[in-house]
Amino acid sequence: MRPTILAAALLALAPAQALAQTAPEPTPATANAAYAADVASADAILAALYAVISGDAGVARDWDRFRNLFHPSARLMPTGQRDGVGVLTPLTPQDYVDRAGPTLARDGFHEREIARRTETFGAVSHVWSTYEARRALTDAQPFLRGVNSIQLFNDGARWWIVSVYWQAETPTLPLPPEYLPAS
């Protein structure tokens, strides 16, 4: 390798190495052993995420199970439009429980994954998870569809959700074919 290319490569790596060396001690991540199966694999944690927020009207959700899925630094980030401008609302898992929990239990909400694209490198996975939602399982048509961008982290002992960032389908923003189930 030529010296200038080597120097450029080393300079490019320096910021990442410096960040890793100067980063604060990680927040201790605790887990509830009662929910160990939920975090044993990427598939399991995604299934648990959809299952724990889903239920009929009047049915309480298991918010302890929900919180157990998320890394202590995790965020949930719905996107949308307000006055014609794109809006992103970062929430902690507890913020989500406080804001969405009463509505989910009052109105009923069953969200299910209908397609998935996953890329993994080492301990990091990025999942594009297309969803549809119904108020009751017996509803003929979903009232909502969209795409969840889910980032997962495996610490060697379990999987964690680091972020869930989503965009709902709208009349002017239909789901693209590559995010729909294969026919």
mmCIF file with all atom_site columns, N, CA and C in Angstrom, residues 61-124:
data_model
loop_
_atom_site.group_PDB
_atom_site.id
_atom_site.type_symbol
_atom_site.label_atom_id
_atom_site.label_alt_id
_atom_site.label_comp_id
_atom_site.label_asym_id
_atom_site.label_entity_id
_atom_site.label_seq_id
_atom_site.pdbx_PDB_ins_code
_atom_site.Cartn_x
_atom_site.Cartn_y
_atom_site.Cartn_z
_atom_site.occupancy
_atom_site.B_iso_or_equiv
_atom_site.pdbx_formal_charge
_atom_site.auth_seq_id
_atom_site.auth_comp_id
_atom_site.auth_asym_id
_atom_site.auth_atom_id
_atom_site.pdbx_PDB_model_num
ATOM 1   N N  . ARG A 1 61  ? -51.576 -4.202 28.240 1.00 0.00 ? 61  ARG A N  1
ATOM 2   C CA . ARG A 1 61  ? -50.345 -4.720 27.655 1.00 0.00 ? 61  ARG A CA 1
ATOM 3   C C  . ARG A 1 61  ? -49.346 -5.000 28.779 1.00 0.00 ? 61  ARG A C  1
ATOM 4   N N  . ASP A 1 62  ? -48.413 -5.904 28.513 1.00 0.00 ? 62  ASP A N  1
ATOM 5   C CA . ASP A 1 62  ? -47.362 -6.232 29.481 1.00 0.00 ? 62  ASP A CA 1
ATOM 6   C C  . ASP A 1 62  ? -46.195 -5.282 29.231 1.00 0.00 ? 62  ASP A C  1
ATOM 7   N N  . TRP A 1 63  ? -46.245 -4.107 29.860 1.00 0.00 ? 63  TRP A N  1
ATOM 8   C CA . TRP A 1 63  ? -45.240 -3.078 29.603 1.00 0.00 ? 63  TRP A CA 1
ATOM 9   C C  . TRP A 1 63  ? -43.879 -3.442 30.188 1.00 0.00 ? 63  TRP A C  1
ATOM 10  N N  . ASP A 1 64  ? -43.824 -4.293 31.202 1.00 0.00 ? 64  ASP A N  1
ATOM 11  C CA . ASP A 1 64  ? -42.524 -4.769 31.686 1.00 0.00 ? 64  ASP A CA 1
ATOM 12  C C  . ASP A 1 64  ? -41.841 -5.596 30.596 1.00 0.00 ? 64  ASP A C  1
ATOM 13  N N  . ARG A 1 65  ? -42.610 -6.433 29.939 1.00 0.00 ? 65  ARG A N  1
ATOM 14  C CA . ARG A 1 65  ? -42.073 -7.224 28.828 1.00 0.00 ? 65  ARG A CA 1
ATOM 15  C C  . ARG A 1 65  ? -41.582 -6.301 27.711 1.00 0.00 ? 65  ARG A C  1
ATOM 16  N N  . PHE A 1 66  ? -42.361 -5.281 27.392 1.00 0.00 ? 66  PHE A N  1
ATOM 17  C CA . PHE A 1 66  ? -42.001 -4.311 26.366 1.00 0.00 ? 66  PHE A CA 1
ATOM 18  C C  . PHE A 1 66  ? -40.675 -3.628 26.701 1.00 0.00 ? 66  PHE A C  1
ATOM 19  N N  . ARG A 1 67  ? -40.584 -3.076 27.908 1.00 0.00 ? 67  ARG A N  1
ATOM 20  C CA . ARG A 1 67  ? -39.361 -2.359 28.312 1.00 0.00 ? 67  ARG A CA 1
ATOM 21  C C  . ARG A 1 67  ? -38.140 -3.276 28.292 1.00 0.00 ? 67  ARG A C  1
ATOM 22  N N  . ASN A 1 68  ? -38.326 -4.559 28.582 1.00 0.00 ? 68  ASN A N  1
ATOM 23  C CA . ASN A 1 68  ? -37.224 -5.518 28.601 1.00 0.00 ? 68  ASN A CA 1
ATOM 24  C C  . ASN A 1 68  ? -36.584 -5.708 27.224 1.00 0.00 ? 68  ASN A C  1
ATOM 25  N N  . LEU A 1 69  ? -37.289 -5.400 26.165 1.00 0.00 ? 69  LEU A N  1
ATOM 26  C CA . LEU A 1 69  ? -36.772 -5.576 24.817 1.00 0.00 ? 69  LEU A CA 1
ATOM 27  C C  . LEU A 1 69  ? -35.736 -4.518 24.444 1.00 0.00 ? 69  LEU A C  1
ATOM 28  N N  . PHE A 1 70  ? -35.779 -3.375 25.124 1.00 0.00 ? 70  PHE A N  1
ATOM 29  C CA . PHE A 1 70  ? -35.015 -2.205 24.706 1.00 0.00 ? 70  PHE A CA 1
ATOM 30  C C  . PHE A 1 70  ? -33.751 -1.984 25.517 1.00 0.00 ? 70  PHE A C  1
ATOM 31  N N  . HIS A 1 71  ? -32.685 -1.615 24.811 1.00 0.00 ? 71  HIS A N  1
ATOM 32  C CA . HIS A 1 71  ? -31.439 -1.202 25.454 1.00 0.00 ? 71  HIS A CA 1
ATOM 33  C C  . HIS A 1 71  ? -31.725 0.066  26.261 1.00 0.00 ? 71  HIS A C  1
ATOM 34  N N  . PRO A 1 72  ? -31.007 0.307  27.359 1.00 0.00 ? 72  PRO A N  1
ATOM 35  C CA . PRO A 1 72  ? -31.273 1.508  28.166 1.00 0.00 ? 72  PRO A CA 1
ATOM 36  C C  . PRO A 1 72  ? -31.178 2.828  27.397 1.00 0.00 ? 72  PRO A C  1
ATOM 37  N N  . SER A 1 73  ? -30.431 2.864  26.310 1.00 0.00 ? 73  SER A N  1
ATOM 38  C CA . SER A 1 73  ? -30.317 4.097  25.538 1.00 0.00 ? 73  SER A CA 1
ATOM 39  C C  . SER A 1 73  ? -31.265 4.139  24.333 1.00 0.00 ? 73  SER A C  1
ATOM 40  N N  . ALA A 1 74  ? -32.175 3.198  24.224 1.00 0.00 ? 74  ALA A N  1
ATOM 41  C CA . ALA A 1 74  ? -33.028 3.046  23.045 1.00 0.00 ? 74  ALA A CA 1
ATOM 42  C C  . ALA A 1 74  ? -34.003 4.200  22.865 1.00 0.00 ? 74  ALA A C  1
ATOM 43  N N  . ARG A 1 75  ? -34.415 4.360  21.598 1.00 0.00 ? 75  ARG A N  1
ATOM 44  C CA . ARG A 1 75  ? -35.425 5.349  21.241 1.00 0.00 ? 75  ARG A CA 1
ATOM 45  C C  . ARG A 1 75  ? -36.415 4.738  20.257 1.00 0.00 ? 75  ARG A C  1
ATOM 46  N N  . LEU A 1 76  ? -37.661 5.201  20.351 1.00 0.00 ? 76  LEU A N  1
ATOM 47  C CA . LEU A 1 76  ? -38.700 4.912  19.375 1.00 0.00 ? 76  LEU A CA 1
ATOM 48  C C  . LEU A 1 76  ? -39.004 6.248  18.717 1.00 0.00 ? 76  LEU A C  1
ATOM 49  N N  . MET A 1 77  ? -39.083 6.261  17.366 1.00 0.00 ? 77  MET A N  1
ATOM 50  C CA . MET A 1 77  ? -39.178 7.536  16.668 1.00 0.00 ? 77  MET A CA 1
ATOM 51  C C  . MET A 1 77  ? -40.226 7.503  15.562 1.00 0.00 ? 77  MET A C  1
ATOM 52  N N  . PRO A 1 78  ? -41.455 7.882  15.884 1.00 0.00 ? 78  PRO A N  1
ATOM 53  C CA . PRO A 1 78  ? -42.449 8.002  14.814 1.00 0.00 ? 78  PRO A CA 1
ATOM 54  C C  . PRO A 1 78  ? -42.143 9.234  13.964 1.00 0.00 ? 78  PRO A C  1
ATOM 55  N N  . THR A 1 79  ? -42.462 9.119  12.680 1.00 0.00 ? 79  THR A N  1
ATOM 56  C CA . THR A 1 79  ? -42.315 10.246 11.769 1.00 0.00 ? 79  THR A CA 1
ATOM 57  C C  . THR A 1 79  ? -43.686 10.600 11.229 1.00 0.00 ? 79  THR A C  1
ATOM 58  N N  . GLY A 1 80  ? -43.808 11.789 10.714 1.00 0.00 ? 80  GLY A N  1
ATOM 59  C CA . GLY A 1 80  ? -45.062 12.219 10.132 1.00 0.00 ? 80  GLY A CA 1
ATOM 60  C C  . GLY A 1 80  ? -44.928 13.610 9.555  1.00 0.00 ? 80  GLY A C  1
ATOM 61  N N  . GLN A 1 81  ? -46.053 14.241 9.325  1.00 0.00 ? 81  GLN A N  1
ATOM 62  C CA . GLN A 1 81  ? -46.107 15.589 8.768  1.00 0.00 ? 81  GLN A CA 1
ATOM 63  C C  . GLN A 1 81  ? -46.907 16.489 9.698  1.00 0.00 ? 81  GLN A C  1
ATOM 64  N N  . ARG A 1 82  ? -46.435 17.701 9.880  1.00 0.00 ? 82  ARG A N  1
ATOM 65  C CA . ARG A 1 82  ? -47.175 18.727 10.608 1.00 0.00 ? 82  ARG A CA 1
ATOM 66  C C  . ARG A 1 82  ? -47.017 20.017 9.823  1.00 0.00 ? 82  ARG A C  1
ATOM 67  N N  . ASP A 1 83  ? -48.126 20.552 9.371  1.00 0.00 ? 83  ASP A N  1
ATOM 68  C CA . ASP A 1 83  ? -48.118 21.778 8.565  1.00 0.00 ? 83  ASP A CA 1
ATOM 69  C C  . ASP A 1 83  ? -47.201 21.640 7.352  1.00 0.00 ? 83  ASP A C  1
ATOM 70  N N  . GLY A 1 84  ? -47.217 20.466 6.716  1.00 0.00 ? 84  GLY A N  1
ATOM 71  C CA . GLY A 1 84  ? -46.445 20.231 5.513  1.00 0.00 ? 84  GLY A CA 1
ATOM 72  C C  . GLY A 1 84  ? -44.959 20.019 5.728  1.00 0.00 ? 84  GLY A C  1
ATOM 73  N N  . VAL A 1 85  ? -44.536 19.922 6.978  1.00 0.00 ? 85  VAL A N  1
ATOM 74  C CA . VAL A 1 85  ? -43.126 19.735 7.289  1.00 0.00 ? 85  VAL A CA 1
ATOM 75  C C  . VAL A 1 85  ? -42.955 18.379 7.969  1.00 0.00 ? 85  VAL A C  1
ATOM 76  N N  . GLY A 1 86  ? -41.908 17.646 7.577  1.00 0.00 ? 86  GLY A N  1
ATOM 77  C CA . GLY A 1 86  ? -41.619 16.359 8.205  1.00 0.00 ? 86  GLY A CA 1
ATOM 78  C C  . GLY A 1 86  ? -41.256 16.532 9.670  1.00 0.00 ? 86  GLY A C  1
ATOM 79  N N  . VAL A 1 87  ? -41.786 15.644 10.504 1.00 0.00 ? 87  VAL A N  1
ATOM 80  C CA . VAL A 1 87  ? -41.566 15.710 11.946 1.00 0.00 ? 87  VAL A CA 1
ATOM 81  C C  . VAL A 1 87  ? -41.073 14.352 12.440 1.00 0.00 ? 87  VAL A C  1
ATOM 82  N N  . LEU A 1 88  ? -40.098 14.374 13.320 1.00 0.00 ? 88  LEU A N  1
ATOM 83  C CA . LEU A 1 88  ? -39.568 13.189 13.981 1.00 0.00 ? 88  LEU A CA 1
ATOM 84  C C  . LEU A 1 88  ? -39.718 13.409 15.475 1.00 0.00 ? 88  LEU A C  1
ATOM 85  N N  . THR A 1 89  ? -40.295 12.430 16.170 1.00 0.00 ? 89  THR A N  1
ATOM 86  C CA . THR A 1 89  ? -40.528 12.557 17.610 1.00 0.00 ? 89  THR A CA 1
ATOM 87  C C  . THR A 1 89  ? -39.789 11.449 18.349 1.00 0.00 ? 89  THR A C  1
ATOM 88  N N  . PRO A 1 90  ? -38.578 11.748 18.889 1.00 0.00 ? 90  PRO A N  1
ATOM 89  C CA . PRO A 1 90  ? -37.851 10.708 19.636 1.00 0.00 ? 90  PRO A CA 1
ATOM 90  C C  . PRO A 1 90  ? -38.489 10.464 21.006 1.00 0.00 ? 90  PRO A C  1
ATOM 91  N N  . LEU A 1 91  ? -38.710 9.195  21.311 1.00 0.00 ? 91  LEU A N  1
ATOM 92  C CA . LEU A 1 91  ? -39.323 8.799  22.574 1.00 0.00 ? 91  LEU A CA 1
ATOM 93  C C  . LEU A 1 91  ? -38.467 7.722  23.243 1.00 0.00 ? 91  LEU A C  1
ATOM 94  N N  . THR A 1 92  ? -38.410 7.741  24.550 1.00 0.00 ? 92  THR A N  1
ATOM 95  C CA . THR A 1 92  ? -37.848 6.604  25.271 1.00 0.00 ? 92  THR A CA 1
ATOM 96  C C  . THR A 1 92  ? -38.924 5.515  25.277 1.00 0.00 ? 92  THR A C  1
ATOM 97  N N  . PRO A 1 93  ? -38.567 4.282  25.582 1.00 0.00 ? 93  PRO A N  1
ATOM 98  C CA . PRO A 1 93  ? -39.618 3.267  25.711 1.00 0.00 ? 93  PRO A CA 1
ATOM 99  C C  . PRO A 1 93  ? -40.700 3.676  26.714 1.00 0.00 ? 93  PRO A C  1
ATOM 100 N N  . GLN A 1 94  ? -40.317 4.295  27.835 1.00 0.00 ? 94  GLN A N  1
ATOM 101 C CA . GLN A 1 94  ? -41.322 4.724  28.806 1.00 0.00 ? 94  GLN A CA 1
ATOM 102 C C  . GLN A 1 94  ? -42.203 5.830  28.245 1.00 0.00 ? 94  GLN A C  1
ATOM 103 N N  . ASP A 1 95  ? -41.630 6.763  27.469 1.00 0.00 ? 95  ASP A N  1
ATOM 104 C CA . ASP A 1 95  ? -42.445 7.792  26.810 1.00 0.00 ? 95  ASP A CA 1
ATOM 105 C C  . ASP A 1 95  ? -43.492 7.133  25.919 1.00 0.00 ? 95  ASP A C  1
ATOM 106 N N  . TYR A 1 96  ? -43.085 6.101  25.182 1.00 0.00 ? 96  TYR A N  1
ATOM 107 C CA . TYR A 1 96  ? -44.013 5.390  24.304 1.00 0.00 ? 96  TYR A CA 1
ATOM 108 C C  . TYR A 1 96  ? -45.140 4.754  25.116 1.00 0.00 ? 96  TYR A C  1
ATOM 109 N N  . VAL A 1 97  ? -44.782 4.105  26.209 1.00 0.00 ? 97  VAL A N  1
ATOM 110 C CA . VAL A 1 97  ? -45.784 3.482  27.086 1.00 0.00 ? 97  VAL A CA 1
ATOM 111 C C  . VAL A 1 97  ? -46.774 4.545  27.562 1.00 0.00 ? 97  VAL A C  1
ATOM 112 N N  . ASP A 1 98  ? -46.254 5.672  28.027 1.00 0.00 ? 98  ASP A N  1
ATOM 113 C CA . ASP A 1 98  ? -47.108 6.732  28.561 1.00 0.00 ? 98  ASP A CA 1
ATOM 114 C C  . ASP A 1 98  ? -48.009 7.340  27.496 1.00 0.00 ? 98  ASP A C  1
ATOM 115 N N  . ARG A 1 99  ? -47.492 7.521  26.287 1.00 0.00 ? 99  ARG A N  1
ATOM 116 C CA . ARG A 1 99  ? -48.250 8.187  25.230 1.00 0.00 ? 99  ARG A CA 1
ATOM 117 C C  . ARG A 1 99  ? -49.173 7.243  24.470 1.00 0.00 ? 99  ARG A C  1
ATOM 118 N N  . ALA A 1 100 ? -48.681 6.059  24.112 1.00 0.00 ? 100 ALA A N  1
ATOM 119 C CA . ALA A 1 100 ? -49.459 5.157  23.263 1.00 0.00 ? 100 ALA A CA 1
ATOM 120 C C  . ALA A 1 100 ? -50.251 4.123  24.049 1.00 0.00 ? 100 ALA A C  1
ATOM 121 N N  . GLY A 1 101 ? -49.767 3.768  25.231 1.00 0.00 ? 101 GLY A N  1
ATOM 122 C CA . GLY A 1 101 ? -50.393 2.704  26.013 1.00 0.00 ? 101 GLY A CA 1
ATOM 123 C C  . GLY A 1 101 ? -51.886 2.851  26.217 1.00 0.00 ? 101 GLY A C  1
ATOM 124 N N  . PRO A 1 102 ? -52.365 4.013  26.688 1.00 0.00 ? 102 PRO A N  1
ATOM 125 C CA . PRO A 1 102 ? -53.810 4.156  26.911 1.00 0.00 ? 102 PRO A CA 1
ATOM 126 C C  . PRO A 1 102 ? -54.633 3.995  25.631 1.00 0.00 ? 102 PRO A C  1
ATOM 127 N N  . THR A 1 103 ? -54.137 4.511  24.515 1.00 0.00 ? 103 THR A N  1
ATOM 128 C CA . THR A 1 103 ? -54.866 4.405  23.248 1.00 0.00 ? 103 THR A CA 1
ATOM 129 C C  . THR A 1 103 ? -54.896 2.966  22.745 1.00 0.00 ? 103 THR A C  1
ATOM 130 N N  . LEU A 1 104 ? -53.769 2.262  22.857 1.00 0.00 ? 104 LEU A N  1
ATOM 131 C CA . LEU A 1 104 ? -53.733 0.865  22.408 1.00 0.00 ? 104 LEU A CA 1
ATOM 132 C C  . LEU A 1 104 ? -54.749 0.028  23.173 1.00 0.00 ? 104 LEU A C  1
ATOM 133 N N  . ALA A 1 105 ? -54.810 0.220  24.488 1.00 0.00 ? 105 ALA A N  1
ATOM 134 C CA . ALA A 1 105 ? -55.742 -0.557 25.315 1.00 0.00 ? 105 ALA A CA 1
ATOM 135 C C  . ALA A 1 105 ? -57.187 -0.119 25.093 1.00 0.00 ? 105 ALA A C  1
ATOM 136 N N  . ARG A 1 106 ? -57.404 1.163  24.909 1.00 0.00 ? 106 ARG A N  1
ATOM 137 C CA . ARG A 1 106 ? -58.776 1.663  24.727 1.00 0.00 ? 106 ARG A CA 1
ATOM 138 C C  . ARG A 1 106 ? -59.370 1.220  23.392 1.00 0.00 ? 106 ARG A C  1
ATOM 139 N N  . ASP A 1 107 ? -58.593 1.361  22.299 1.00 0.00 ? 107 ASP A N  1
ATOM 140 C CA . ASP A 1 107 ? -59.141 1.152  20.959 1.00 0.00 ? 107 ASP A CA 1
ATOM 141 C C  . ASP A 1 107 ? -58.880 -0.238 20.382 1.00 0.00 ? 107 ASP A C  1
ATOM 142 N N  . GLY A 1 108 ? -57.952 -0.968 20.969 1.00 0.00 ? 108 GLY A N  1
ATOM 143 C CA . GLY A 1 108 ? -57.519 -2.223 20.372 1.00 0.00 ? 108 GLY A CA 1
ATOM 144 C C  . GLY A 1 108 ? -56.516 -1.947 19.278 1.00 0.00 ? 108 GLY A C  1
ATOM 145 N N  . PHE A 1 109 ? -55.535 -2.823 19.167 1.00 0.00 ? 109 PHE A N  1
ATOM 146 C CA . PHE A 1 109 ? -54.477 -2.619 18.186 1.00 0.00 ? 109 PHE A CA 1
ATOM 147 C C  . PHE A 1 109 ? -53.762 -3.948 17.994 1.00 0.00 ? 109 PHE A C  1
ATOM 148 N N  . HIS A 1 110 ? -53.757 -4.420 16.771 1.00 0.00 ? 110 HIS A N  1
ATOM 149 C CA . HIS A 1 110 ? -53.056 -5.656 16.421 1.00 0.00 ? 110 HIS A CA 1
ATOM 150 C C  . HIS A 1 110 ? -52.143 -5.335 15.253 1.00 0.00 ? 110 HIS A C  1
ATOM 151 N N  . GLU A 1 111 ? -50.849 -5.252 15.531 1.00 0.00 ? 111 GLU A N  1
ATOM 152 C CA . GLU A 1 111 ? -49.875 -4.970 14.489 1.00 0.00 ? 111 GLU A CA 1
ATOM 153 C C  . GLU A 1 111 ? -49.149 -6.263 14.164 1.00 0.00 ? 111 GLU A C  1
ATOM 154 N N  . ARG A 1 112 ? -48.979 -6.528 12.863 1.00 0.00 ? 112 ARG A N  1
ATOM 155 C CA . ARG A 1 112 ? -48.248 -7.724 12.472 1.00 0.00 ? 112 ARG A CA 1
ATOM 156 C C  . ARG A 1 112 ? -47.330 -7.394 11.309 1.00 0.00 ? 112 ARG A C  1
ATOM 157 N N  . GLU A 1 113 ? -46.222 -8.111 11.302 1.00 0.00 ? 113 GLU A N  1
ATOM 158 C CA . GLU A 1 113 ? -45.248 -7.952 10.232 1.00 0.00 ? 113 GLU A CA 1
ATOM 159 C C  . GLU A 1 113 ? -45.740 -8.699 8.998  1.00 0.00 ? 113 GLU A C  1
ATOM 160 N N  . ILE A 1 114 ? -45.655 -8.045 7.828  1.00 0.00 ? 114 ILE A N  1
ATOM 161 C CA . ILE A 1 114 ? -46.064 -8.707 6.586  1.00 0.00 ? 114 ILE A CA 1
ATOM 162 C C  . ILE A 1 114 ? -44.895 -8.933 5.630  1.00 0.00 ? 114 ILE A C  1
ATOM 163 N N  . ALA A 1 115 ? -43.753 -8.281 5.883  1.00 0.00 ? 115 ALA A N  1
ATOM 164 C CA . ALA A 1 115 ? -42.550 -8.490 5.073  1.00 0.00 ? 115 ALA A CA 1
ATOM 165 C C  . ALA A 1 115 ? -41.348 -7.990 5.869  1.00 0.00 ? 115 ALA A C  1
ATOM 166 N N  . ARG A 1 116 ? -40.167 -8.552 5.528  1.00 0.00 ? 116 ARG A N  1
ATOM 167 C CA . ARG A 1 116 ? -38.955 -8.168 6.267  1.00 0.00 ? 116 ARG A CA 1
ATOM 168 C C  . ARG A 1 116 ? -37.732 -8.235 5.356  1.00 0.00 ? 116 ARG A C  1
ATOM 169 N N  . ARG A 1 117 ? -36.855 -7.253 5.540  1.00 0.00 ? 117 ARG A N  1
ATOM 170 C CA . ARG A 1 117 ? -35.529 -7.244 4.923  1.00 0.00 ? 117 ARG A CA 1
ATOM 171 C C  . ARG A 1 117 ? -34.534 -6.997 6.049  1.00 0.00 ? 117 ARG A C  1
ATOM 172 N N  . THR A 1 118 ? -33.508 -7.845 6.164  1.00 0.00 ? 118 THR A N  1
ATOM 173 C CA . THR A 1 118 ? -32.547 -7.738 7.265  1.00 0.00 ? 118 THR A CA 1
ATOM 174 C C  . THR A 1 118 ? -31.132 -7.737 6.725  1.00 0.00 ? 118 THR A C  1
ATOM 175 N N  . GLU A 1 119 ? -30.310 -6.887 7.294  1.00 0.00 ? 119 GLU A N  1
ATOM 176 C CA . GLU A 1 119 ? -28.876 -6.888 7.025  1.00 0.00 ? 119 GLU A CA 1
ATOM 177 C C  . GLU A 1 119 ? -28.167 -6.920 8.368  1.00 0.00 ? 119 GLU A C  1
ATOM 178 N N  . THR A 1 120 ? -27.140 -7.784 8.475  1.00 0.00 ? 120 THR A N  1
ATOM 179 C CA . THR A 1 120 ? -26.411 -7.941 9.732  1.00 0.00 ? 120 THR A CA 1
ATOM 180 C C  . THR A 1 120 ? -24.918 -7.880 9.460  1.00 0.00 ? 120 THR A C  1
ATOM 181 N N  . PHE A 1 121 ? -24.229 -7.168 10.349 1.00 0.00 ? 121 PHE A N  1
ATOM 182 C CA . PHE A 1 121 ? -22.780 -7.139 10.338 1.00 0.00 ? 121 PHE A CA 1
ATOM 183 C C  . PHE A 1 121 ? -22.330 -7.223 11.788 1.00 0.00 ? 121 PHE A C  1
ATOM 184 N N  . GLY A 1 122 ? -21.688 -8.323 12.144 1.00 0.00 ? 122 GLY A N  1
ATOM 185 C CA . GLY A 1 122 ? -21.236 -8.502 13.521 1.00 0.00 ? 122 GLY A CA 1
ATOM 186 C C  . GLY A 1 122 ? -22.406 -8.456 14.492 1.00 0.00 ? 122 GLY A C  1
ATOM 187 N N  . ALA A 1 123 ? -22.322 -7.557 15.448 1.00 0.00 ? 123 ALA A N  1
ATOM 188 C CA . ALA A 1 123 ? -23.331 -7.445 16.500 1.00 0.00 ? 123 ALA A CA 1
ATOM 189 C C  . ALA A 1 123 ? -24.495 -6.535 16.127 1.00 0.00 ? 123 ALA A C  1
ATOM 190 N N  . VAL A 1 124 ? -24.456 -5.969 14.917 1.00 0.00 ? 124 VAL A N  1
ATOM 191 C CA . VAL A 1 124 ? -25.441 -4.976 14.503 1.00 0.00 ? 124 VAL A CA 1
ATOM 192 C C  . VAL A 1 124 ? -26.350 -5.554 13.423 1.00 0.00 ? 124 VAL A C  1
#
